[in-house]
mmCIF file of C-alpha atoms and ligand atoms in Angstrom:
data_model
loop_
_atom_site.group_PDB
_atom_site.id
_atom_site.type_symbol
_atom_site.label_atom_id
_atom_site.label_comp_id
_atom_site.label_asym_id
_atom_site.label_seq_id
_atom_site.Cartn_x
_atom_site.Cartn_y
_atom_site.Cartn_z
ATOM 1 C CA MET M 142 18.251 -25.175 -2.662
ATOM 2 C CA ALA M 143 14.774 -23.704 -2.596
ATOM 3 C CA LYS M 144 13.291 -22.390 -5.746
ATOM 4 C CA TYR M 145 12.607 -18.679 -4.044
ATOM 5 C CA ARG M 146 14.189 -16.661 -1.368
ATOM 6 C CA ILE M 147 11.594 -14.637 0.405
ATOM 7 C CA ALA M 148 12.338 -11.794 2.783
ATOM 8 C CA TRP M 149 9.923 -12.573 5.736
ATOM 9 C CA LEU M 150 9.039 -9.356 7.557
ATOM 10 C CA PRO M 151 6.466 -9.752 10.140
ATOM 11 C CA GLY M 152 6.851 -6.359 11.885
ATOM 12 C CA ASP M 153 4.911 -5.377 14.872
ATOM 13 C CA GLY M 154 1.878 -6.390 16.829
ATOM 14 C CA VAL M 155 -0.586 -8.491 14.709
ATOM 15 C CA GLY M 156 1.775 -8.437 11.516
ATOM 16 C CA LYS M 157 3.553 -11.311 13.433
ATOM 17 C CA GLU M 158 0.256 -13.048 13.944
ATOM 18 C CA VAL M 159 -1.171 -12.830 10.254
ATOM 19 C CA MET M 160 2.350 -13.814 9.112
ATOM 20 C CA GLU M 161 2.185 -16.861 11.090
ATOM 21 C CA ALA M 162 -0.741 -17.663 9.535
ATOM 22 C CA ALA M 163 0.447 -17.042 5.993
ATOM 23 C CA ARG M 164 3.256 -19.640 6.651
ATOM 24 C CA ILE M 165 0.498 -22.270 7.603
ATOM 25 C CA VAL M 166 -0.915 -21.672 4.136
ATOM 26 C CA LEU M 167 2.276 -21.338 1.896
ATOM 27 C CA ASP M 168 3.654 -24.417 3.584
ATOM 28 C CA GLY M 169 0.680 -26.424 2.994
ATOM 29 C CA LEU M 170 0.500 -25.399 -0.491
ATOM 30 C CA LYS M 171 4.146 -26.549 -0.561
ATOM 31 C CA LEU M 172 5.699 -23.390 -1.977
ATOM 32 C CA ASN M 173 9.248 -24.176 -2.811
ATOM 33 C CA ALA M 174 11.015 -21.465 -0.860
ATOM 34 C CA GLU M 175 13.064 -20.274 1.710
ATOM 35 C CA TYR M 176 11.847 -17.677 4.156
ATOM 36 C CA ILE M 177 14.791 -15.102 5.556
ATOM 37 C CA HIS M 178 13.581 -13.214 8.623
ATOM 38 C CA GLY M 179 14.196 -9.403 8.508
ATOM 39 C CA ASP M 180 14.351 -6.980 11.411
ATOM 40 C CA ILE M 181 11.646 -4.400 10.829
ATOM 41 C CA GLY M 182 9.399 -2.045 13.158
ATOM 42 C CA TRP M 183 8.991 -0.246 16.216
ATOM 43 C CA GLU M 184 11.078 -2.466 18.219
ATOM 44 C CA PHE M 185 14.217 -1.552 16.413
ATOM 45 C CA TRP M 186 13.387 2.153 16.434
ATOM 46 C CA CYS M 187 13.414 1.972 20.168
ATOM 47 C CA LYS M 188 16.465 0.230 20.396
ATOM 48 C CA GLU M 189 18.690 1.075 17.469
ATOM 49 C CA GLY M 190 16.890 4.368 16.527
ATOM 50 C CA ASP M 191 16.204 2.718 13.056
ATOM 51 C CA PRO M 192 12.957 0.858 12.288
ATOM 52 C CA LEU M 193 14.294 -0.372 9.098
ATOM 53 C CA PRO M 194 18.010 -1.414 9.879
ATOM 54 C CA LYS M 195 20.507 -1.624 6.911
ATOM 55 C CA ARG M 196 20.999 -5.410 7.433
ATOM 56 C CA THR M 197 17.504 -5.881 6.704
ATOM 57 C CA THR M 198 17.509 -4.073 3.307
ATOM 58 C CA ASP M 199 20.724 -5.768 2.449
ATOM 59 C CA MET M 200 19.177 -9.080 3.212
ATOM 60 C CA MET M 201 16.021 -8.226 0.901
ATOM 61 C CA LYS M 202 18.701 -7.563 -1.864
ATOM 62 C CA THR M 203 19.409 -11.206 -1.961
ATOM 63 C CA THR M 204 15.833 -12.228 -2.249
ATOM 64 C CA ASN M 205 13.020 -12.492 -5.112
ATOM 65 C CA CYS M 206 10.613 -10.497 -3.265
ATOM 66 C CA ALA M 207 9.178 -9.713 0.435
ATOM 67 C CA LEU M 208 6.232 -10.426 2.430
ATOM 68 C CA PHE M 209 5.445 -7.650 4.957
ATOM 69 C CA GLY M 210 2.958 -7.865 8.139
ATOM 70 C CA ALA M 211 2.427 -4.500 9.817
ATOM 71 C CA ILE M 212 4.337 -1.979 11.518
ATOM 72 C CA THR M 213 3.485 0.541 14.290
ATOM 73 C CA SER M 214 4.002 4.219 13.560
ATOM 74 C CA LYS M 215 3.886 7.070 15.805
ATOM 75 C CA PRO M 216 3.896 10.822 15.459
ATOM 76 C CA GLN M 217 7.415 12.276 15.891
ATOM 77 C CA ARG M 218 7.156 13.507 19.528
ATOM 78 C CA GLU M 219 6.015 10.041 21.069
ATOM 79 C CA ALA M 220 8.499 8.138 18.674
ATOM 80 C CA LYS M 221 11.180 10.133 20.261
ATOM 81 C CA GLU M 222 10.005 9.517 23.764
ATOM 82 C CA GLU M 223 9.984 5.792 23.234
ATOM 83 C CA LEU M 224 13.867 5.817 22.308
ATOM 84 C CA ILE M 225 16.178 4.026 24.675
ATOM 85 C CA PRO M 226 18.035 6.654 26.922
ATOM 86 C CA GLU M 227 21.282 6.488 25.102
ATOM 87 C CA LEU M 228 19.565 7.460 21.953
ATOM 88 C CA LYS M 229 17.241 10.381 23.203
ATOM 89 C CA ASP M 230 19.626 13.136 22.389
ATOM 90 C CA LYS M 231 20.677 12.006 19.124
ATOM 91 C CA ASN M 232 18.322 14.139 17.091
ATOM 92 C CA LEU M 233 16.786 10.969 15.173
ATOM 93 C CA THR M 234 13.652 11.272 13.289
ATOM 94 C CA TYR M 235 11.220 8.534 12.695
ATOM 95 C CA PHE M 236 10.293 7.620 9.119
ATOM 96 C CA SER M 237 7.799 5.017 8.183
ATOM 97 C CA PRO M 238 9.820 1.926 7.136
ATOM 98 C CA ILE M 239 7.301 0.980 4.389
ATOM 99 C CA VAL M 240 7.423 4.267 2.893
ATOM 100 C CA ARG M 241 11.161 3.884 2.839
ATOM 101 C CA LEU M 242 11.091 0.534 1.415
ATOM 102 C CA ARG M 243 8.806 1.911 -1.254
ATOM 103 C CA GLN M 244 11.416 4.488 -2.082
ATOM 104 C CA GLU M 245 14.595 2.628 -1.628
ATOM 105 C CA PHE M 246 13.635 -0.172 -3.687
ATOM 106 C CA ASP M 247 11.739 2.114 -6.206
ATOM 107 C CA LEU M 248 8.451 0.278 -5.867
ATOM 108 C CA TYR M 249 6.675 2.837 -7.900
ATOM 109 C CA CYS M 250 3.549 0.546 -8.378
ATOM 110 C CA ASN M 251 0.991 0.112 -5.530
ATOM 111 C CA GLU M 252 -1.543 -2.241 -6.941
ATOM 112 C CA ARG M 253 -4.594 -2.589 -4.494
ATOM 113 C CA PRO M 254 -7.268 -4.968 -5.840
ATOM 114 C CA ASN M 255 -10.769 -4.484 -4.276
ATOM 115 C CA VAL M 256 -12.962 -7.366 -5.412
ATOM 116 C CA ALA M 257 -15.915 -8.627 -3.813
ATOM 117 C CA ILE M 258 -15.614 -12.174 -2.564
ATOM 118 C CA PRO M 259 -18.913 -13.753 -3.341
ATOM 119 C CA GLY M 260 -21.056 -14.021 -0.342
ATOM 120 C CA CYS M 261 -18.977 -11.881 1.957
ATOM 121 C CA PRO M 262 -21.403 -10.392 4.407
ATOM 122 C CA LEU M 263 -19.324 -7.071 4.601
ATOM 123 C CA ASN M 264 -19.564 -6.264 0.662
ATOM 124 C CA LEU M 265 -21.512 -3.155 -0.087
ATOM 125 C CA LYS M 266 -22.493 -4.872 -3.392
ATOM 126 C CA ASP M 267 -21.595 -8.021 -4.931
ATOM 127 C CA ASN M 268 -20.502 -6.769 -8.262
ATOM 128 C CA ILE M 269 -17.591 -4.551 -7.175
ATOM 129 C CA ASN M 270 -14.295 -5.317 -8.908
ATOM 130 C CA ILE M 271 -11.911 -2.073 -8.360
ATOM 131 C CA THR M 272 -8.102 -2.035 -8.625
ATOM 132 C CA VAL M 273 -6.450 0.939 -7.672
ATOM 133 C CA PHE M 274 -3.097 1.921 -8.762
ATOM 134 C CA ARG M 275 -1.349 4.246 -6.465
ATOM 135 C CA GLU M 276 1.903 6.029 -7.386
ATOM 136 C CA ASN M 277 4.250 4.963 -4.459
ATOM 137 C CA THR M 278 7.329 6.940 -4.743
ATOM 138 C CA GLU M 279 6.742 10.727 -5.050
ATOM 139 C CA GLY M 280 3.754 12.987 -4.311
ATOM 140 C CA SER M 281 3.134 14.138 -0.621
ATOM 141 C CA TYR M 282 5.072 11.044 0.238
ATOM 142 C CA ALA M 283 8.668 12.143 -1.116
ATOM 143 C CA GLY M 284 9.161 13.769 2.390
ATOM 144 C CA VAL M 285 10.220 17.151 0.810
ATOM 145 C CA GLU M 286 9.025 19.290 4.004
ATOM 146 C CA PHE M 287 9.877 22.569 5.655
ATOM 147 C CA GLY M 288 8.772 23.452 9.055
ATOM 148 C CA PRO M 289 9.769 26.123 10.481
ATOM 149 C CA VAL M 290 10.482 27.629 7.074
ATOM 150 C CA THR M 291 13.428 30.144 6.639
ATOM 151 C CA ASP M 292 13.325 33.805 4.877
ATOM 152 C CA ASP M 293 15.413 32.338 2.066
ATOM 153 C CA LEU M 294 12.828 29.683 1.259
ATOM 154 C CA LYS M 295 9.956 31.808 1.274
ATOM 155 C CA LYS M 296 11.840 34.528 -1.037
ATOM 156 C CA ALA M 297 12.520 31.731 -3.553
ATOM 157 C CA MET M 298 9.184 30.492 -3.577
ATOM 158 C CA LEU M 299 7.856 33.931 -3.880
ATOM 159 C CA LYS M 300 9.816 34.326 -7.203
ATOM 160 C CA ASP M 301 8.004 31.819 -8.946
ATOM 161 C CA ALA M 302 4.955 31.583 -7.154
ATOM 162 C CA PRO M 303 3.260 34.987 -6.848
ATOM 163 C CA LYS M 304 0.692 33.613 -4.286
ATOM 164 C CA MET M 305 3.401 33.111 -1.820
ATOM 165 C CA LYS M 306 2.918 36.832 -1.361
ATOM 166 C CA ILE M 307 0.013 36.608 1.486
ATOM 167 C CA PHE M 308 2.399 34.156 3.542
ATOM 168 C CA MET M 309 5.457 36.611 3.790
ATOM 169 C CA ASP M 310 4.704 38.173 6.992
ATOM 170 C CA VAL M 311 3.814 34.841 8.823
ATOM 171 C CA PRO M 312 6.620 34.255 11.266
ATOM 172 C CA ASN M 313 8.818 31.479 10.042
ATOM 173 C CA GLU M 314 8.150 29.335 13.003
ATOM 174 C CA ASP M 315 4.455 29.707 12.672
ATOM 175 C CA MET M 316 4.538 28.156 9.276
ATOM 176 C CA ALA M 317 5.111 24.403 7.879
ATOM 177 C CA ILE M 318 5.137 23.522 4.092
ATOM 178 C CA SER M 319 4.876 19.945 2.705
ATOM 179 C CA THR M 320 5.271 19.495 -0.874
ATOM 180 C CA ARG M 321 3.485 17.375 -3.616
ATOM 181 C CA ILE M 322 6.066 16.571 -6.368
ATOM 182 C CA ILE M 323 4.990 14.956 -9.443
ATOM 183 C CA THR M 324 7.406 14.070 -12.244
ATOM 184 C CA ARG M 325 6.501 13.061 -15.589
ATOM 185 C CA LYS M 326 8.393 10.126 -15.393
ATOM 186 C CA GLY M 327 6.684 9.043 -12.103
ATOM 187 C CA ALA M 328 3.276 9.960 -13.439
ATOM 188 C CA GLU M 329 3.755 8.107 -16.811
ATOM 189 C CA ARG M 330 4.777 4.837 -15.189
ATOM 190 C CA ILE M 331 2.059 4.396 -12.881
ATOM 191 C CA ILE M 332 -0.572 5.461 -15.452
ATOM 192 C CA ARG M 333 1.068 3.022 -17.816
ATOM 193 C CA SER M 334 0.816 0.166 -15.310
ATOM 194 C CA ALA M 335 -3.058 1.008 -15.006
ATOM 195 C CA PHE M 336 -3.560 0.907 -18.755
ATOM 196 C CA GLU M 337 -1.512 -2.187 -19.130
ATOM 197 C CA HIS M 338 -3.483 -3.856 -16.286
ATOM 198 C CA ALA M 339 -6.764 -2.931 -17.708
ATOM 199 C CA ASP M 340 -5.359 -4.268 -21.283
ATOM 200 C CA LYS M 341 -4.273 -7.375 -20.026
ATOM 201 C CA PHE M 342 -7.452 -8.265 -17.960
ATOM 202 C CA ASN M 343 -10.086 -6.780 -20.561
ATOM 203 C CA LYS M 344 -11.203 -4.214 -18.233
ATOM 204 C CA LYS M 345 -13.397 -1.543 -19.817
ATOM 205 C CA SER M 346 -12.094 1.649 -18.389
ATOM 206 C CA VAL M 347 -9.512 3.602 -16.567
ATOM 207 C CA THR M 348 -10.157 6.641 -14.248
ATOM 208 C CA LEU M 349 -7.547 9.200 -13.245
ATOM 209 C CA VAL M 350 -8.378 10.462 -9.867
ATOM 210 C CA GLU M 351 -7.104 14.010 -9.392
ATOM 211 C CA LYS M 352 -7.821 17.552 -8.342
ATOM 212 C CA PRO M 353 -6.436 19.786 -11.230
ATOM 213 C CA ASN M 354 -8.901 22.514 -10.812
ATOM 214 C CA VAL M 355 -7.019 23.373 -7.905
ATOM 215 C CA LEU M 356 -3.624 21.729 -7.798
ATOM 216 C CA ARG M 357 -3.257 23.178 -11.401
ATOM 217 C CA LYS M 358 0.524 22.376 -11.778
ATOM 218 C CA THR M 359 0.706 18.783 -10.347
ATOM 219 C CA GLY M 360 -2.713 17.938 -11.146
ATOM 220 C CA GLY M 361 -2.194 19.533 -14.799
ATOM 221 C CA LEU M 362 1.064 17.466 -15.364
ATOM 222 C CA MET M 363 -0.956 14.190 -14.259
ATOM 223 C CA THR M 364 -3.825 14.908 -16.699
ATOM 224 C CA GLU M 365 -1.542 15.821 -19.270
ATOM 225 C CA VAL M 366 0.197 12.544 -19.028
ATOM 226 C CA PHE M 367 -2.903 10.514 -18.744
ATOM 227 C CA GLU M 368 -4.633 11.910 -21.490
ATOM 228 C CA LYS M 369 -1.226 10.941 -23.706
ATOM 229 C CA VAL M 370 -1.222 7.542 -22.479
ATOM 230 C CA ALA M 371 -4.850 7.042 -22.869
ATOM 231 C CA LYS M 372 -4.443 7.566 -26.506
ATOM 232 C CA GLU M 373 -2.302 4.429 -26.918
ATOM 233 C CA TYR M 374 -5.404 2.511 -25.475
ATOM 234 C CA PRO M 375 -8.283 3.590 -27.718
ATOM 235 C CA HIS M 376 -10.386 0.371 -27.131
ATOM 236 C CA ILE M 377 -10.304 1.257 -23.161
ATOM 237 C CA ASP M 378 -12.743 4.155 -21.657
ATOM 238 C CA SER M 379 -10.627 6.662 -19.909
ATOM 239 C CA TRP M 380 -11.816 9.674 -18.059
ATOM 240 C CA PHE M 381 -10.711 11.694 -15.091
ATOM 241 C CA ASP M 382 -12.605 12.326 -11.636
ATOM 242 C CA ASN M 383 -11.997 14.820 -9.072
ATOM 243 C CA VAL M 384 -10.890 13.131 -5.820
ATOM 244 C CA ASP M 385 -13.792 14.516 -3.796
ATOM 245 C CA ALA M 386 -16.268 13.708 -6.182
ATOM 246 C CA ILE M 387 -15.043 10.157 -6.890
ATOM 247 C CA ALA M 388 -15.259 9.559 -3.109
ATOM 248 C CA MET M 389 -19.170 9.968 -3.340
ATOM 249 C CA TRP M 390 -19.292 8.156 -6.562
ATOM 250 C CA LEU M 391 -17.482 5.222 -5.365
ATOM 251 C CA VAL M 392 -20.290 4.740 -2.531
ATOM 252 C CA LYS M 393 -22.927 5.342 -4.778
ATOM 253 C CA SER M 394 -22.039 3.304 -7.964
ATOM 254 C CA PRO M 395 -19.115 1.569 -7.277
ATOM 255 C CA GLU M 396 -19.824 -0.876 -10.069
ATOM 256 C CA LYS M 397 -18.862 1.771 -12.955
ATOM 257 C CA TYR M 398 -15.437 1.639 -12.075
ATOM 258 C CA GLU M 399 -12.767 -1.002 -12.646
ATOM 259 C CA VAL M 400 -9.223 0.668 -12.662
ATOM 260 C CA LEU M 401 -8.547 3.629 -10.906
ATOM 261 C CA VAL M 402 -4.948 5.537 -10.992
ATOM 262 C CA ALA M 403 -3.874 8.152 -8.648
ATOM 263 C CA GLU M 404 -0.721 9.739 -7.109
ATOM 264 C CA ASN M 405 0.418 8.705 -3.802
ATOM 265 C CA LEU M 406 -1.652 10.486 -1.175
ATOM 266 C CA PHE M 407 -5.082 10.286 -3.305
ATOM 267 C CA GLY M 408 -4.277 6.702 -3.975
ATOM 268 C CA ASP M 409 -3.880 6.141 -0.254
ATOM 269 C CA ILE M 410 -7.159 7.605 0.515
ATOM 270 C CA ILE M 411 -9.241 6.255 -2.068
ATOM 271 C CA SER M 412 -8.039 2.953 -1.980
ATOM 272 C CA ASP M 413 -9.132 2.778 1.785
ATOM 273 C CA LEU M 414 -12.393 3.821 0.400
ATOM 274 C CA ALA M 415 -12.646 1.154 -2.173
ATOM 275 C CA GLY M 416 -11.431 -1.266 0.266
ATOM 276 C CA GLN M 417 -14.230 -0.717 2.685
ATOM 277 C CA LEU M 418 -16.796 -1.500 -0.013
ATOM 278 C CA VAL M 419 -15.630 -4.948 -0.067
ATOM 279 C CA GLY M 420 -14.865 -6.046 3.299
ATOM 280 C CA GLY M 421 -12.534 -3.549 4.787
ATOM 281 C CA LEU M 422 -9.263 -3.942 6.758
ATOM 282 C CA GLY M 423 -9.757 -7.763 6.930
ATOM 283 C CA PHE M 424 -9.455 -7.960 3.195
ATOM 284 C CA ALA M 425 -7.496 -4.947 1.907
ATOM 285 C CA HIS M 426 -4.036 -5.935 0.510
ATOM 286 C CA SER M 427 -1.642 -4.732 -1.846
ATOM 287 C CA ALA M 428 1.641 -5.291 -3.924
ATOM 288 C CA ASN M 429 4.340 -2.720 -4.062
ATOM 289 C CA ILE M 430 5.918 -3.513 -7.259
ATOM 290 C CA GLY M 431 8.985 -2.071 -8.861
ATOM 291 C CA THR M 432 11.042 -3.178 -12.114
ATOM 292 C CA GLU M 433 13.458 -5.428 -9.857
ATOM 293 C CA TYR M 434 11.510 -6.071 -6.579
ATOM 294 C CA ALA M 435 8.268 -6.273 -5.040
ATOM 295 C CA VAL M 436 6.793 -6.277 -1.235
ATOM 296 C CA PHE M 437 3.703 -7.786 -0.847
ATOM 297 C CA GLU M 438 1.462 -6.585 2.299
ATOM 298 C CA PRO M 439 -1.939 -6.388 3.892
ATOM 299 C CA VAL M 440 -3.075 -2.881 4.099
ATOM 300 C CA HIS M 441 -4.080 -3.089 8.008
ATOM 301 C CA GLY M 442 -1.826 -1.850 10.611
ATOM 302 C CA SER M 443 -0.300 -3.516 13.869
ATOM 303 C CA ALA M 444 -3.477 -3.055 15.833
ATOM 304 C CA PRO M 445 -1.800 -2.955 19.023
ATOM 305 C CA LYS M 446 -4.962 -3.725 21.111
ATOM 306 C CA TYR M 447 -5.588 -6.906 19.477
ATOM 307 C CA GLU M 448 -1.839 -7.950 19.719
ATOM 308 C CA GLY M 449 -1.469 -11.506 21.171
ATOM 309 C CA LEU M 450 -5.100 -12.027 20.808
ATOM 310 C CA TYR M 451 -5.067 -13.924 17.448
ATOM 311 C CA LYS M 452 -8.283 -12.267 16.729
ATOM 312 C CA VAL M 453 -7.668 -10.391 13.459
ATOM 313 C CA ASN M 454 -8.664 -11.565 10.163
ATOM 314 C CA PRO M 455 -5.678 -13.056 7.984
ATOM 315 C CA MET M 456 -7.507 -12.801 4.634
ATOM 316 C CA ALA M 457 -5.885 -9.690 3.740
ATOM 317 C CA MET M 458 -2.622 -11.319 4.336
ATOM 318 C CA PHE M 459 -3.616 -14.398 2.409
ATOM 319 C CA LEU M 460 -4.536 -12.110 -0.560
ATOM 320 C CA ALA M 461 -1.349 -10.457 -0.294
ATOM 321 C CA ALA M 462 0.445 -13.827 -0.328
ATOM 322 C CA LYS M 463 -1.776 -14.993 -3.571
ATOM 323 C CA MET M 464 -0.674 -11.636 -5.271
ATOM 324 C CA MET M 465 3.163 -12.706 -4.305
ATOM 325 C CA LEU M 466 2.472 -16.240 -5.784
ATOM 326 C CA ILE M 467 1.128 -14.590 -9.067
ATOM 327 C CA TYR M 468 4.517 -12.434 -9.021
ATOM 328 C CA LEU M 469 6.454 -15.399 -8.713
ATOM 329 C CA GLY M 470 4.587 -17.111 -11.483
ATOM 330 C CA GLU M 471 3.218 -19.759 -9.275
ATOM 331 C CA HIS M 472 -0.429 -19.380 -11.175
ATOM 332 C CA GLU M 473 -1.790 -22.574 -10.116
ATOM 333 C CA MET M 474 -0.773 -22.340 -6.446
ATOM 334 C CA ALA M 475 -2.454 -18.906 -6.493
ATOM 335 C CA ALA M 476 -5.759 -20.114 -7.725
ATOM 336 C CA LYS M 477 -5.777 -22.580 -5.090
ATOM 337 C CA LEU M 478 -5.216 -20.141 -2.402
ATOM 338 C CA GLN M 479 -8.055 -17.903 -3.667
ATOM 339 C CA LYS M 480 -10.264 -21.021 -4.122
ATOM 340 C CA GLY M 481 -9.496 -21.649 -0.257
ATOM 341 C CA ILE M 482 -10.555 -18.001 0.511
ATOM 342 C CA GLU M 483 -13.578 -17.963 -1.457
ATOM 343 C CA LEU M 484 -14.836 -21.161 -0.152
ATOM 344 C CA THR M 485 -13.958 -20.182 3.598
ATOM 345 C CA VAL M 486 -15.981 -16.853 3.185
ATOM 346 C CA LYS M 487 -18.695 -18.532 1.512
ATOM 347 C CA GLU M 488 -19.428 -21.095 4.052
ATOM 348 C CA GLY M 489 -18.894 -18.348 6.830
ATOM 349 C CA THR M 490 -18.281 -20.746 9.752
ATOM 350 C CA VAL M 491 -14.443 -20.615 10.343
ATOM 351 C CA VAL M 492 -14.313 -16.770 10.198
ATOM 352 C CA THR M 493 -13.093 -14.118 12.532
ATOM 353 C CA TYR M 494 -15.138 -11.812 14.612
ATOM 354 C CA ASP M 495 -15.420 -9.067 11.737
ATOM 355 C CA LEU M 496 -17.503 -11.726 9.634
ATOM 356 C CA GLY M 497 -19.577 -12.535 12.679
ATOM 357 C CA GLY M 498 -17.517 -15.679 13.676
ATOM 358 C CA LYS M 499 -15.387 -16.619 16.581
ATOM 359 C CA ALA M 500 -12.411 -18.270 14.868
ATOM 360 C CA THR M 501 -9.072 -17.465 15.604
ATOM 361 C CA THR M 502 -6.262 -16.250 13.083
ATOM 362 C CA LEU M 503 -4.679 -19.531 12.905
ATOM 363 C CA ASP M 504 -8.033 -21.566 12.794
ATOM 364 C CA VAL M 505 -8.728 -19.497 9.605
ATOM 365 C CA ALA M 506 -5.516 -20.316 8.180
ATOM 366 C CA GLN M 507 -6.124 -24.042 8.720
ATOM 367 C CA GLU M 508 -9.683 -23.836 7.060
ATOM 368 C CA VAL M 509 -8.359 -21.911 4.096
ATOM 369 C CA LEU M 510 -5.546 -24.456 3.506
ATOM 370 C CA LYS M 511 -8.097 -27.310 3.845
ATOM 371 C CA ASN M 512 -10.337 -25.814 1.285
ATOM 372 C CA ALA M 513 -7.523 -24.820 -0.956
ATOM 373 C CA LEU M 514 -6.378 -28.381 -1.175
ATOM 374 C CA LYS M 515 -9.942 -29.736 -1.842
HETATM 375 C C1 IPM T 717 -0.882 2.579 3.450
HETATM 376 C C2 IPM T 717 -0.528 2.906 4.806
HETATM 377 C C3 IPM T 717 0.887 3.670 4.855
HETATM 378 C C4 IPM T 717 0.880 4.885 3.754
HETATM 379 C C5 IPM T 717 1.233 4.272 6.267
HETATM 380 C C6 IPM T 717 1.459 3.145 7.262
HETATM 381 C C7 IPM T 717 2.535 5.039 6.067
HETATM 382 O O1 IPM T 717 -1.408 3.786 5.230
HETATM 383 O O2 IPM T 717 0.020 1.277 3.124
HETATM 384 O O3 IPM T 717 -1.737 2.588 2.805
HETATM 385 O O4 IPM T 717 0.148 6.036 4.119
HETATM 386 O O5 IPM T 717 1.059 4.691 2.715
HETATM 387 MN MN1 MN T 718 -3.042 3.788 3.731
#
């Protein structure tokens, strides 16, 4: 029996290609694992009305963790149009499977490292090392939305939120409401993860990304919890920055930041910004971690226009696989993979188009493996 059981979730488009590349590397490193394929993605939405069939989550529950490629998501109207005729009138709603996985497995911690690989021509600066801790289960992603609204809802809101007054005369069908829900528990566990990481890796600071001057209630709760947890780590510098201001600061002086912590949507946005400072989509990767389970993924999407071309950079996938190896405790293997990635980028000969090269996704896999085993 293999040491690990890993759920293998390629998903759509180039997700399949970068996962194929990941297998070359993991097999070459001799990870003692059994990989179990899981159906997920657009195909299953169209054919079955569910992009994340129950058989897949059931299978995942029998594994140590999952590696995930990418999925296609489309707005509701287009999603409905692509359903097979038998499912069209079933009133089905498309939900992003990755967002569902994060909620169903309570993977509250989305860790997104953005570390400049030495010599990568896409680095804004070479001294960038910023890890974003994004809350992954609540905030604007909780899915608590209304549209059209109802009179009852408006009245109930007016009772506790006097500002609702200016919307009372808006016709119900001309209005939509998306909530941003923050709980003390949700805030505390992600903020704690950020400080624990800073403590473990001797990082000097943790910055909360918020907007409490406008989002007084939710931003206020985040800030309150942040200040409380920060007191337990007096040796770590901590402060909060407004989300808009930090977007500018991150471009101007990224080296000032080491660990960022944010609620779901701010974390989503700010981690794309941070990712672009050190190579962009070809490198951005993340770990979705809960207390029982974890899913590792590149941040990029399924890139339908590149499907079948084996053109996209698999480095983001390899970096996600490296995080998985660390999660499994395979530190030596993770270090080898990191070396393989770094050497390949530094040499700059067998690289994909985004790095100025002509190599295919699978060529890069072979090169990274060769360098990892050196
Ligand atoms: C990400 C992605 C997802 C998100 C999408 C695909 C739903 O942008 O992982 O950052 O918004 O969380
Ligand atoms: Mn995103």
